[in-house]
């Protein structure tokens, strides 16, 4: 998230490109950046990536007391914030626009969220975390909001008089939200001087343009709201052209969200479904290890230990150097004793062999090299490990008890 102001050279360069009807990233003026929608393990968790702009949305619900003015309706709350401690950017404007567009358009059937009239209703809260801002943050937040709401499921409830029973997902299938329509925001950047209007502006285009126009349309090509920011004057023809284009884009975006949800529901039937784990690990260059791949060490009498992991570290050399203050440990057994190794003045290179075979040599495949470390990190050690020598070798013999 870059909150630094642009230099005069950067502004001049962008304006010069706009005068030639050229975009810095090579896109056409009506071309959208690549859109990627992924869902987490929990219902209502969604990660949306639009170019380099990334927003994570999470929907939650709780039983709440309704407003006095609308005692038979549930409550919808949307809040957006920046991930981390970035104080250079304020998302108050985005919060206001999202609240206005999604509440005023009545896309959610709030009456279906009523449990007991005038007493208990569902409160649906959408929390947006902007992970990276690279232009069109409002549009990306809008896509994440709609995708999370369409994906969310709330627990089933049963009202018997004054008592309300909330069922878990194992008892009854959770219930999806009832949406009348699917609104999504489409953003434009306008360079009035050059009569250049671009769709899905980048961060630099967002900062330099004369005016920003955000239009909310649903999948039925119905306008749900308009937000204008800037000082440029907008003609009627310009608004009509942008509206027609926004309506077409909104239908494609809603279809993209529906397709992503269908794929997610299909993947959930597979045992290998991992949610957002692959996306996070790939984007950050990490490889997340599963529990069944971990070499867990603990007391041998614990019931949690079912199998002994026999994987061994691959050692390129059979000969290791033993120094004063070095200890050996066996990680697959119960620990109760510590042994120290003192280096023999005449022997510098020692071979650690299989404790069950005192006749093994350095060329024997049964030879095992046990990890060694300094005594300032002492851990208990058990077992008998013999370090022996061959007749033609210069190494000595040492026994760890």
C-alpha positions as a Markdown table, in Angstrom:
| # | Residue | x | y | z |
|---|---|---|---|---|
| 1 | Unk | 0.0 | 0.0 | 0.0 |
| 2 | Unk | 1.7 | 3.1 | -1.2 |
| 3 | Unk | 0.5 | 6.3 | 0.3 |
| 4 | Unk | 3.4 | 8.5 | -0.9 |
| 5 | Unk | 2.4 | 11.5 | -3.1 |
| 6 | Unk | 3.3 | 11.5 | -6.7 |
| 7 | Unk | 6.2 | 13.6 | -8.0 |
| 8 | Unk | 5.7 | 16.2 | -10.7 |
| 9 | Unk | 7.6 | 14.0 | -13.2 |
| 10 | Unk | 5.3 | 11.0 | -12.5 |
| 11 | Unk | 2.2 | 13.2 | -13.0 |
| 12 | Unk | 3.5 | 14.6 | -16.2 |
| 13 | Unk | 4.3 | 11.2 | -17.5 |
| 14 | Unk | 0.9 | 9.8 | -16.8 |
| 15 | Unk | -0.9 | 12.8 | -18.2 |
| 16 | Unk | 1.2 | 12.6 | -21.4 |
| 17 | Unk | 0.2 | 8.9 | -21.7 |
| 18 | Unk | -3.5 | 9.9 | -21.2 |
| 19 | Unk | -3.2 | 12.5 | -23.9 |
| 20 | Unk | -2.1 | 9.8 | -26.3 |
| 21 | Unk | -4.9 | 7.5 | -25.1 |
| 22 | Unk | -2.4 | 5.1 | -23.7 |
| 23 | Unk | -2.5 | 3.3 | -20.3 |
| 24 | Unk | 0.7 | 2.6 | -18.4 |
| 25 | Unk | 0.1 | -1.2 | -18.0 |
| 26 | Unk | -0.8 | -1.6 | -21.7 |
| 27 | Unk | -4.5 | -2.3 | -21.2 |
| 28 | Unk | -7.2 | -1.0 | -23.4 |
| 29 | Unk | -9.4 | 1.8 | -21.9 |
| 30 | Unk | -12.3 | -0.6 | -21.3 |
| 31 | Unk | -10.2 | -3.6 | -20.2 |
| 32 | Unk | -10.4 | -5.1 | -16.7 |
| 33 | Unk | -7.4 | -6.5 | -14.8 |
| 34 | Unk | -7.3 | -10.3 | -14.1 |
| 35 | Unk | -9.8 | -11.2 | -11.3 |
| 36 | Unk | -9.3 | -14.1 | -9.0 |
| 37 | Unk | -11.8 | -15.2 | -6.3 |
| 38 | Unk | -10.9 | -17.8 | -3.7 |
| 39 | Unk | -12.8 | -19.0 | -0.6 |
| 40 | Unk | -11.6 | -20.2 | 2.8 |
| 41 | Unk | -12.6 | -23.2 | 4.8 |
| 42 | Unk | -15.3 | -21.3 | 6.7 |
| 43 | Unk | -18.5 | -20.1 | 5.0 |
| 44 | Unk | -18.2 | -16.4 | 4.1 |
| 45 | Unk | -14.4 | -16.2 | 4.0 |
| 46 | Unk | -13.3 | -14.8 | 0.6 |
| 47 | Unk | -10.0 | -13.5 | -0.9 |
| 48 | Unk | -10.3 | -11.3 | -4.0 |
| 49 | Unk | -7.3 | -10.3 | -6.1 |
| 50 | Unk | -7.8 | -7.7 | -8.8 |
| 51 | Unk | -4.5 | -7.1 | -10.5 |
| 52 | Unk | -2.3 | -6.3 | -7.4 |
| 53 | Unk | -5.2 | -5.0 | -5.3 |
| 54 | Unk | -6.1 | -7.6 | -2.7 |
| 55 | Unk | -9.1 | -7.7 | -0.3 |
| 56 | Unk | -10.0 | -10.3 | 2.3 |
| 57 | Unk | -13.7 | -10.4 | 3.3 |
| 58 | Unk | -15.1 | -12.3 | 6.3 |
| 59 | Unk | -18.8 | -12.6 | 7.1 |
| 60 | Unk | -20.0 | -13.4 | 10.6 |
| 61 | Unk | -23.4 | -13.5 | 12.3 |
| 62 | Unk | -24.8 | -13.1 | 15.8 |
| 63 | Unk | -28.2 | -13.0 | 17.5 |
| 64 | Unk | -28.9 | -9.3 | 18.2 |
| 65 | Unk | -31.8 | -7.1 | 19.3 |
| 66 | Unk | -33.4 | -5.4 | 16.4 |
| 67 | Unk | -33.7 | -1.6 | 15.8 |
| 68 | Unk | -36.9 | -0.1 | 17.2 |
| 69 | Unk | -37.7 | 1.4 | 13.8 |
| 70 | Unk | -37.5 | -2.0 | 12.1 |
| 71 | Unk | -38.3 | -4.6 | 14.7 |
| 72 | Unk | -38.9 | -7.4 | 12.1 |
| 73 | Unk | -35.7 | -7.0 | 10.1 |
| 74 | Unk | -32.2 | -8.2 | 10.6 |
| 75 | Unk | -29.1 | -5.9 | 10.6 |
| 76 | Unk | -26.4 | -5.6 | 7.9 |
| 77 | Unk | -23.1 | -4.0 | 8.8 |
| 78 | Unk | -20.1 | -3.5 | 6.5 |
| 79 | Unk | -16.7 | -2.2 | 7.6 |
| 80 | Unk | -13.5 | -1.9 | 5.7 |
| 81 | Unk | -10.0 | -1.4 | 7.2 |
| 82 | Unk | -6.4 | -1.5 | 6.1 |
| 83 | Unk | -4.3 | -4.5 | 7.1 |
| 84 | Unk | -1.4 | -3.5 | 9.3 |
| 85 | Unk | -0.7 | -0.1 | 10.8 |
| 86 | Unk | -0.9 | 2.0 | 7.6 |
| 87 | Unk | -2.4 | 5.3 | 8.7 |
| 88 | Unk | -1.8 | 7.1 | 5.5 |
| 89 | Unk | -4.9 | 5.9 | 3.8 |
| 90 | Unk | -8.4 | 6.4 | 5.1 |
| 91 | Unk | -11.2 | 4.0 | 4.1 |
| 92 | Unk | -14.1 | 6.0 | 5.5 |
| 93 | Unk | -15.2 | 6.9 | 2.0 |
| 94 | Unk | -15.3 | 3.3 | 1.0 |
| 95 | Unk | -17.3 | 2.3 | 4.1 |
| 96 | Unk | -19.9 | 5.0 | 3.4 |
| 97 | Unk | -20.3 | 4.0 | -0.2 |
| 98 | Unk | -20.6 | 0.3 | 0.5 |
| 99 | Unk | -23.1 | 0.8 | 3.3 |
| 100 | Unk | -25.2 | 3.1 | 1.1 |
| 101 | Unk | -25.2 | 0.9 | -2.0 |
| 102 | Unk | -25.8 | -2.4 | -0.3 |
| 103 | Unk | -28.3 | -1.2 | 2.3 |
| 104 | Unk | -30.3 | 1.2 | 0.1 |
| 105 | Unk | -30.5 | -1.3 | -2.8 |
| 106 | Unk | -32.1 | -3.8 | -0.4 |
| 107 | Unk | -30.2 | -6.7 | -2.0 |
| 108 | Unk | -30.5 | -8.8 | 1.2 |
| 109 | Unk | -33.9 | -9.9 | 2.5 |
| 110 | Unk | -33.5 | -8.6 | 6.0 |
| 111 | Unk | -36.9 | -9.9 | 7.1 |
| 112 | Unk | -35.7 | -13.4 | 6.5 |
| 113 | Unk | -33.1 | -12.8 | 9.3 |
| 114 | Unk | -35.8 | -12.2 | 11.9 |
| 115 | Unk | -36.0 | -14.9 | 14.6 |
| 116 | Unk | -38.5 | -13.4 | 17.1 |
| 117 | Unk | -40.1 | -10.2 | 16.2 |
| 118 | Unk | -39.0 | -7.2 | 18.3 |
| 119 | Unk | -36.7 | -9.4 | 20.3 |
| 120 | Unk | -34.1 | -11.4 | 18.3 |
| 121 | Unk | -32.7 | -11.1 | 14.8 |
| 122 | Unk | -29.6 | -12.1 | 13.0 |
| 123 | Unk | -26.9 | -9.4 | 12.7 |
| 124 | Unk | -24.8 | -10.0 | 9.6 |
| 125 | Unk | -21.4 | -8.3 | 9.7 |
| 126 | Unk | -19.0 | -8.0 | 6.7 |
| 127 | Unk | -15.4 | -7.3 | 7.7 |
| 128 | Unk | -13.1 | -6.2 | 4.8 |
| 129 | Unk | -9.3 | -6.2 | 5.2 |
| 130 | Unk | -7.5 | -4.4 | 2.4 |
| 131 | Unk | -4.2 | -6.3 | 2.0 |
| 132 | Unk | -2.8 | -4.2 | -0.8 |
| 133 | Unk | -4.0 | -1.1 | -2.7 |
| 134 | Unk | -3.1 | -0.8 | -6.3 |
| 135 | Unk | -6.1 | 1.1 | -7.7 |
| 136 | Unk | -9.9 | 0.5 | -7.8 |
| 137 | Unk | -10.0 | -0.4 | -4.1 |
| 138 | Unk | -13.7 | 0.3 | -4.0 |
| 139 | Unk | -14.5 | -2.0 | -6.9 |
| 140 | Unk | -12.4 | -4.8 | -5.3 |
| 141 | Unk | -14.1 | -4.3 | -1.9 |
| 142 | Unk | -17.5 | -4.5 | -3.7 |
| 143 | Unk | -16.7 | -7.8 | -5.4 |
| 144 | Unk | -15.3 | -9.2 | -2.1 |
| 145 | Unk | -18.5 | -8.1 | -0.2 |
| 146 | Unk | -20.9 | -9.6 | -2.7 |
| 147 | Unk | -18.9 | -12.9 | -3.0 |
| 148 | Unk | -18.7 | -13.3 | 0.8 |
| 149 | Unk | -22.4 | -12.6 | 1.2 |
| 150 | Unk | -23.4 | -15.1 | -1.5 |
| 151 | Unk | -21.0 | -17.7 | -0.1 |
| 152 | Unk | -22.0 | -17.2 | 3.6 |
| 153 | Unk | -24.2 | -19.7 | 5.5 |
| 154 | Unk | -25.8 | -18.9 | 8.9 |
| 155 | Unk | -26.8 | -21.6 | 11.5 |
| 156 | Unk | -30.4 | -22.9 | 11.5 |
| 157 | Unk | -32.5 | -21.9 | 14.5 |
| 158 | Unk | -35.7 | -23.1 | 16.0 |
| 159 | Unk | -37.9 | -20.7 | 18.1 |
| 160 | Unk | -40.2 | -22.3 | 20.7 |
| 161 | Unk | -41.8 | -19.4 | 22.6 |
| 162 | Unk | -39.1 | -17.6 | 24.5 |
| 163 | Unk | -36.5 | -20.3 | 23.9 |
| 164 | Unk | -34.3 | -20.2 | 20.8 |
| 165 | Unk | -32.3 | -23.3 | 19.8 |
| 166 | Unk | -29.3 | -22.7 | 17.5 |
| 167 | Unk | -28.2 | -25.9 | 15.6 |
| 168 | Unk | -24.6 | -26.7 | 14.7 |
| 169 | Unk | -23.6 | -27.5 | 11.2 |
| 170 | Unk | -23.4 | -31.2 | 12.1 |
| 171 | Unk | -27.0 | -31.2 | 13.3 |
| 172 | Unk | -28.6 | -29.2 | 10.5 |
| 173 | Unk | -27.2 | -27.7 | 7.3 |
| 174 | Unk | -26.5 | -24.0 | 7.6 |
| 175 | Unk | -28.8 | -21.7 | 5.6 |
| 176 | Unk | -27.6 | -19.3 | 2.9 |
| 177 | Unk | -28.6 | -15.7 | 2.9 |
| 178 | Unk | -31.6 | -14.7 | 0.8 |
| 179 | Unk | -30.5 | -12.1 | -1.8 |
| 180 | Unk | -33.0 | -10.4 | -4.1 |
| 181 | Unk | -30.3 | -9.3 | -6.5 |
| 182 | Unk | -26.5 | -9.0 | -6.8 |
| 183 | Unk | -25.1 | -5.4 | -6.9 |
| 184 | Unk | -21.5 | -4.8 | -7.8 |
| 185 | Unk | -19.6 | -1.5 | -8.2 |
| 186 | Unk | -17.8 | -0.6 | -11.4 |
| 187 | Unk | -15.3 | 2.3 | -11.3 |
| 188 | Unk | -14.0 | 4.7 | -13.9 |
| 189 | Unk | -11.2 | 7.3 | -14.0 |
| 190 | Unk | -11.9 | 10.4 | -16.1 |
| 191 | Unk | -9.3 | 12.6 | -17.7 |
| 192 | Unk | -11.5 | 15.5 | -18.8 |
| 193 | Unk | -8.9 | 17.5 | -20.7 |
| 194 | Unk | -8.1 | 14.6 | -23.0 |
| 195 | Unk | -11.6 | 13.1 | -23.2 |
| 196 | Unk | -10.1 | 9.8 | -21.9 |
| 197 | Unk | -12.3 | 7.6 | -19.7 |
| 198 | Unk | -10.8 | 4.3 | -18.4 |
| 199 | Unk | -12.3 | 1.3 | -16.7 |
| 200 | Unk | -10.7 | -0.2 | -13.5 |
| 201 | Unk | -8.0 | 2.5 | -12.9 |
| 202 | Unk | -4.7 | 1.6 | -11.4 |
| 203 | Unk | -3.3 | 3.4 | -8.4 |
| 204 | Unk | -1.3 | 6.0 | -10.4 |
| 205 | Unk | -4.3 | 6.6 | -12.7 |
| 206 | Unk | -6.5 | 7.0 | -9.6 |
| 207 | Unk | -4.3 | 9.7 | -8.2 |
| 208 | Unk | -3.8 | 11.8 | -11.4 |
| 209 | Unk | -7.3 | 11.7 | -12.9 |
| 210 | Unk | -9.7 | 14.6 | -12.8 |
| 211 | Unk | -12.7 | 12.7 | -11.6 |
| 212 | Unk | -13.6 | 9.2 | -10.3 |
| 213 | Unk | -17.0 | 7.7 | -11.2 |
| 214 | Unk | -18.4 | 4.7 | -9.4 |
| 215 | Unk | -21.6 | 3.1 | -10.6 |
| 216 | Unk | -23.4 | 0.2 | -8.9 |
| 217 | Unk | -25.4 | -2.2 | -11.1 |
| 218 | Unk | -26.9 | -5.5 | -10.4 |
| 219 | Unk | -27.2 | -8.6 | -12.6 |
| 220 | Unk | -30.5 | -7.4 | -13.9 |
| 221 | Unk | -28.9 | -4.2 | -15.4 |
| 222 | Unk | -30.6 | -2.1 | -12.7 |
| 223 | Unk | -28.7 | 0.9 | -11.4 |
| 224 | Unk | -28.3 | 0.8 | -7.6 |
| 225 | Unk | -26.3 | 3.9 | -7.0 |
| 226 | Unk | -23.8 | 6.5 | -8.3 |
| 227 | Unk | -20.8 | 8.1 | -6.5 |
| 228 | Unk | -18.8 | 10.9 | -8.1 |
| 229 | Unk | -15.5 | 12.2 | -6.7 |
| 230 | Unk | -13.6 | 15.0 | -8.2 |
| 231 | Unk | -14.0 | 18.5 | -9.8 |
| 232 | Unk | -14.7 | 17.6 | -13.4 |
| 233 | Unk | -18.1 | 18.4 | -15.0 |
| 234 | Unk | -19.8 | 15.3 | -16.4 |
| 235 | Unk | -22.1 | 15.5 | -19.4 |
| 236 | Unk | -25.2 | 13.5 | -19.8 |
| 237 | Unk | -23.8 | 11.6 | -22.7 |
| 238 | Unk | -20.7 | 10.6 | -20.7 |
| 239 | Unk | -22.8 | 9.3 | -17.8 |
| 240 | Unk | -25.0 | 7.3 | -20.2 |
| 241 | Unk | -21.9 | 5.8 | -21.9 |
| 242 | Unk | -20.3 | 4.8 | -18.6 |
| 243 | Unk | -23.6 | 3.4 | -17.3 |
| 244 | Unk | -24.1 | 1.2 | -20.3 |
| 245 | Unk | -20.6 | -0.1 | -20.0 |
| 246 | Unk | -20.9 | -0.6 | -16.2 |
| 247 | Unk | -24.1 | -2.6 | -16.6 |
| 248 | Unk | -22.4 | -5.0 | -19.1 |
| 249 | Unk | -19.3 | -5.4 | -16.8 |
| 250 | Unk | -21.5 | -6.0 | -13.7 |
| 251 | Unk | -23.2 | -8.9 | -15.3 |
| 252 | Unk | -19.8 | -10.5 | -16.2 |
| 253 | Unk | -18.6 | -9.9 | -12.6 |
| 254 | Unk | -21.6 | -11.5 | -11.0 |
| 255 | Unk | -21.3 | -14.5 | -13.3 |
| 256 | Unk | -17.7 | -14.8 | -12.3 |
| 257 | Unk | -18.6 | -14.8 | -8.6 |
| 258 | Unk | -21.3 | -17.4 | -9.2 |
| 259 | Unk | -18.9 | -19.6 | -11.1 |
| 260 | Unk | -16.3 | -19.4 | -8.3 |
| 261 | Unk | -18.9 | -20.3 | -5.7 |
| 262 | Unk | -20.0 | -23.4 | -7.7 |
| 263 | Unk | -16.4 | -24.5 | -8.0 |
| 264 | Unk | -15.8 | -24.0 | -4.3 |
| 265 | Unk | -19.0 | -26.0 | -3.3 |
| 266 | Unk | -17.8 | -28.8 | -5.6 |
| 267 | Unk | -14.3 | -28.8 | -4.1 |
| 268 | Unk | -15.7 | -29.0 | -0.6 |
| 269 | Unk | -16.9 | -32.5 | -1.2 |
| 270 | Unk | -13.3 | -33.6 | -1.6 |
| 271 | Unk | -11.3 | -34.5 | 1.4 |
| 272 | Unk | -8.2 | -32.7 | 0.1 |
| 273 | Unk | -9.9 | -29.3 | 0.2 |
| 274 | Unk | -7.5 | -26.8 | 1.8 |
| 275 | Unk | -9.3 | -23.4 | 1.5 |
| 276 | Unk | -7.0 | -20.5 | 1.2 |
| 277 | Unk | -3.8 | -22.4 | 2.2 |
| 278 | Unk | -2.5 | -23.0 | -1.4 |
| 279 | Unk | -3.1 | -19.3 | -2.3 |
| 280 | Unk | -1.3 | -18.0 | 0.7 |
| 281 | Unk | 1.7 | -20.4 | 0.4 |
| 282 | Unk | 2.1 | -19.8 | -3.4 |
| 283 | Unk | 1.9 | -16.0 | -3.1 |
| 284 | Unk | 4.4 | -15.9 | -0.3 |
| 285 | Unk | 6.8 | -18.5 | -1.6 |
| 286 | Unk | 6.1 | -20.8 | 1.4 |
| 287 | Unk | 5.5 | -24.5 | 1.6 |
| 288 | Unk | 3.1 | -25.3 | 4.4 |
| 289 | Unk | 3.7 | -28.7 | 6.1 |
| 290 | Unk | 0.8 | -30.8 | 7.2 |
| 291 | Unk | 0.7 | -32.5 | 10.6 |
| 292 | Unk | 1.1 | -35.9 | 9.2 |
| 293 | Unk | 4.4 | -34.9 | 7.7 |
| 294 | Unk | 5.9 | -33.6 | 11.0 |
| 295 | Unk | 8.3 | -35.7 | 13.0 |
| 296 | Unk | 6.6 | -35.3 | 16.3 |
| 297 | Unk | 8.8 | -36.2 | 19.3 |
| 298 | Unk | 7.4 | -37.1 | 22.7 |
| 299 | Unk | 7.1 | -39.8 | 25.4 |
| 300 | Unk | 6.8 | -43.3 | 23.9 |
| 301 | Unk | 3.9 | -44.1 | 26.3 |
| 302 | Unk | 1.6 | -41.4 | 24.9 |
| 303 | Unk | -1.5 | -42.7 | 23.2 |
| 304 | Unk | -1.2 | -40.0 | 20.5 |
| 305 | Unk | 1.9 | -41.6 | 19.1 |
| 306 | Unk | 0.6 | -44.3 | 16.7 |
| 307 | Unk | 3.4 | -44.7 | 14.3 |
| 308 | Unk | 7.2 | -44.2 | 14.5 |
| 309 | Unk | 8.5 | -42.1 | 11.7 |
| 310 | Unk | 11.5 | -43.8 | 10.2 |
| 311 | Unk | 12.5 | -41.1 | 7.8 |
| 312 | Unk | 16.2 | -40.2 | 8.3 |
| 313 | Unk | 18.2 | -37.2 | 7.3 |
| 314 | Unk | 20.4 | -37.8 | 4.2 |
| 315 | Unk | 24.0 | -37.3 | 5.2 |
| 316 | Unk | 26.6 | -36.9 | 2.4 |
| 317 | Unk | 29.5 | -37.9 | 4.7 |
| 318 | Unk | 29.8 | -40.9 | 7.0 |
| 319 | Unk | 32.6 | -39.2 | 9.0 |
| 320 | Unk | 31.8 | -36.3 | 11.3 |
| 321 | Unk | 34.0 | -34.2 | 13.5 |
| 322 | Unk | 33.5 | -34.5 | 17.3 |
| 323 | Unk | 34.4 | -31.5 | 19.4 |
| 324 | Unk | 34.5 | -30.9 | 23.2 |
| 325 | Unk | 31.1 | -30.2 | 24.6 |
| 326 | Unk | 29.1 | -32.1 | 21.9 |
| 327 | Unk | 26.1 | -34.3 | 22.7 |
| 328 | Unk | 24.2 | -36.9 | 20.6 |
| 329 | Unk | 20.5 | -37.4 | 20.8 |
| 330 | Unk | 18.0 | -40.0 | 19.5 |
| 331 | Unk | 14.8 | -38.2 | 18.5 |
| 332 | Unk | 12.6 | -41.3 | 18.1 |
| 333 | Unk | 12.8 | -42.6 | 21.7 |
| 334 | Unk | 11.8 | -41.5 | 25.2 |
| 335 | Unk | 14.3 | -39.1 | 26.7 |
| 336 | Unk | 15.6 | -39.5 | 30.2 |
| 337 | Unk | 19.4 | -39.2 | 30.2 |
| 338 | Unk | 22.1 | -36.8 | 28.9 |
| 339 | Unk | 25.5 | -37.8 | 27.7 |
| 340 | Unk | 28.5 | -35.6 | 26.9 |
| 341 | Unk | 31.3 | -36.4 | 24.5 |
| 342 | Unk | 34.9 | -35.7 | 25.3 |
| 343 | Unk | 37.2 | -35.7 | 22.3 |
| 344 | Unk | 40.1 | -38.2 | 22.4 |
| 345 | Unk | 43.4 | -36.5 | 21.9 |
| 346 | Unk | 44.4 | -39.1 | 19.4 |
| 347 | Unk | 41.2 | -39.3 | 17.5 |
| 348 | Unk | 39.7 | -36.5 | 15.5 |
| 349 | Unk | 37.3 | -38.3 | 13.2 |
| 350 | Unk | 34.7 | -40.7 | 14.6 |
| 351 | Unk | 32.1 | -42.8 | 12.9 |
| 352 | Unk | 28.7 | -43.3 | 14.6 |
| 353 | Unk | 27.3 | -46.7 | 13.8 |
| 354 | Unk | 24.1 | -48.6 | 14.4 |
| 355 | Unk | 23.7 | -49.4 | 18.1 |
| 356 | Unk | 22.4 | -52.9 | 17.3 |
| 357 | Unk | 25.5 | -53.9 | 15.3 |
| 358 | Unk | 29.0 | -53.3 | 16.6 |
| 359 | Unk | 30.5 | -54.8 | 13.4 |
| 360 | Unk | 29.2 | -52.1 | 11.0 |
| 361 | Unk | 31.7 | -50.0 | 9.1 |
| 362 | Unk | 31.5 | -46.6 | 7.5 |
| 363 | Unk | 30.5 | -48.3 | 4.2 |
| 364 | Unk | 27.6 | -50.2 | 5.8 |
| 365 | Unk | 24.2 | -49.0 | 4.9 |
| 366 | Unk | 23.1 | -49.5 | 8.5 |
| 367 | Unk | 25.3 | -46.7 | 9.7 |
| 368 | Unk | 23.4 | -43.8 | 11.2 |
| 369 | Unk | 24.6 | -40.3 | 11.8 |
| 370 | Unk | 22.8 | -38.8 | 14.8 |
| 371 | Unk | 22.4 | -35.0 | 15.0 |
| 372 | Unk | 24.8 | -33.3 | 17.3 |
| 373 | Unk | 24.7 | -29.9 | 18.9 |
| 374 | Unk | 26.3 | -27.7 | 21.6 |
| 375 | Unk | 25.7 | -28.4 | 25.3 |
| 376 | Unk | 24.1 | -24.9 | 25.8 |
| 377 | Unk | 21.1 | -26.6 | 24.2 |
| 378 | Unk | 21.2 | -29.8 | 26.2 |
| 379 | Unk | 18.4 | -32.3 | 25.8 |
| 380 | Unk | 18.0 | -35.7 | 27.4 |
| 381 | Unk | 19.5 | -38.7 | 25.6 |
| 382 | Unk | 19.1 | -42.4 | 25.9 |
| 383 | Unk | 20.5 | -45.5 | 24.2 |
| 384 | Unk | 23.9 | -46.9 | 23.6 |
| 385 | Unk | 25.8 | -45.5 | 20.5 |
| 386 | Unk | 29.2 | -46.9 | 19.7 |
| 387 | Unk | 31.8 | -45.0 | 17.7 |
| 388 | Unk | 34.3 | -47.6 | 16.5 |
| 389 | Unk | 37.3 | -47.7 | 14.3 |
| 390 | Unk | 38.6 | -50.1 | 11.7 |
| 391 | Unk | 42.0 | -51.7 | 11.9 |
| 392 | Unk | 43.3 | -49.4 | 9.0 |
| 393 | Unk | 41.7 | -46.2 | 10.3 |
| 394 | Unk | 43.0 | -43.5 | 12.6 |
| 395 | Unk | 39.7 | -43.2 | 14.5 |
| 396 | Unk | 39.2 | -44.3 | 18.1 |
| 397 | Unk | 36.2 | -45.8 | 19.9 |
| 398 | Unk | 33.7 | -44.1 | 22.2 |
| 399 | Unk | 30.6 | -45.3 | 23.9 |
| 400 | Unk | 27.6 | -43.1 | 25.0 |
| 401 | Unk | 25.6 | -44.7 | 27.8 |
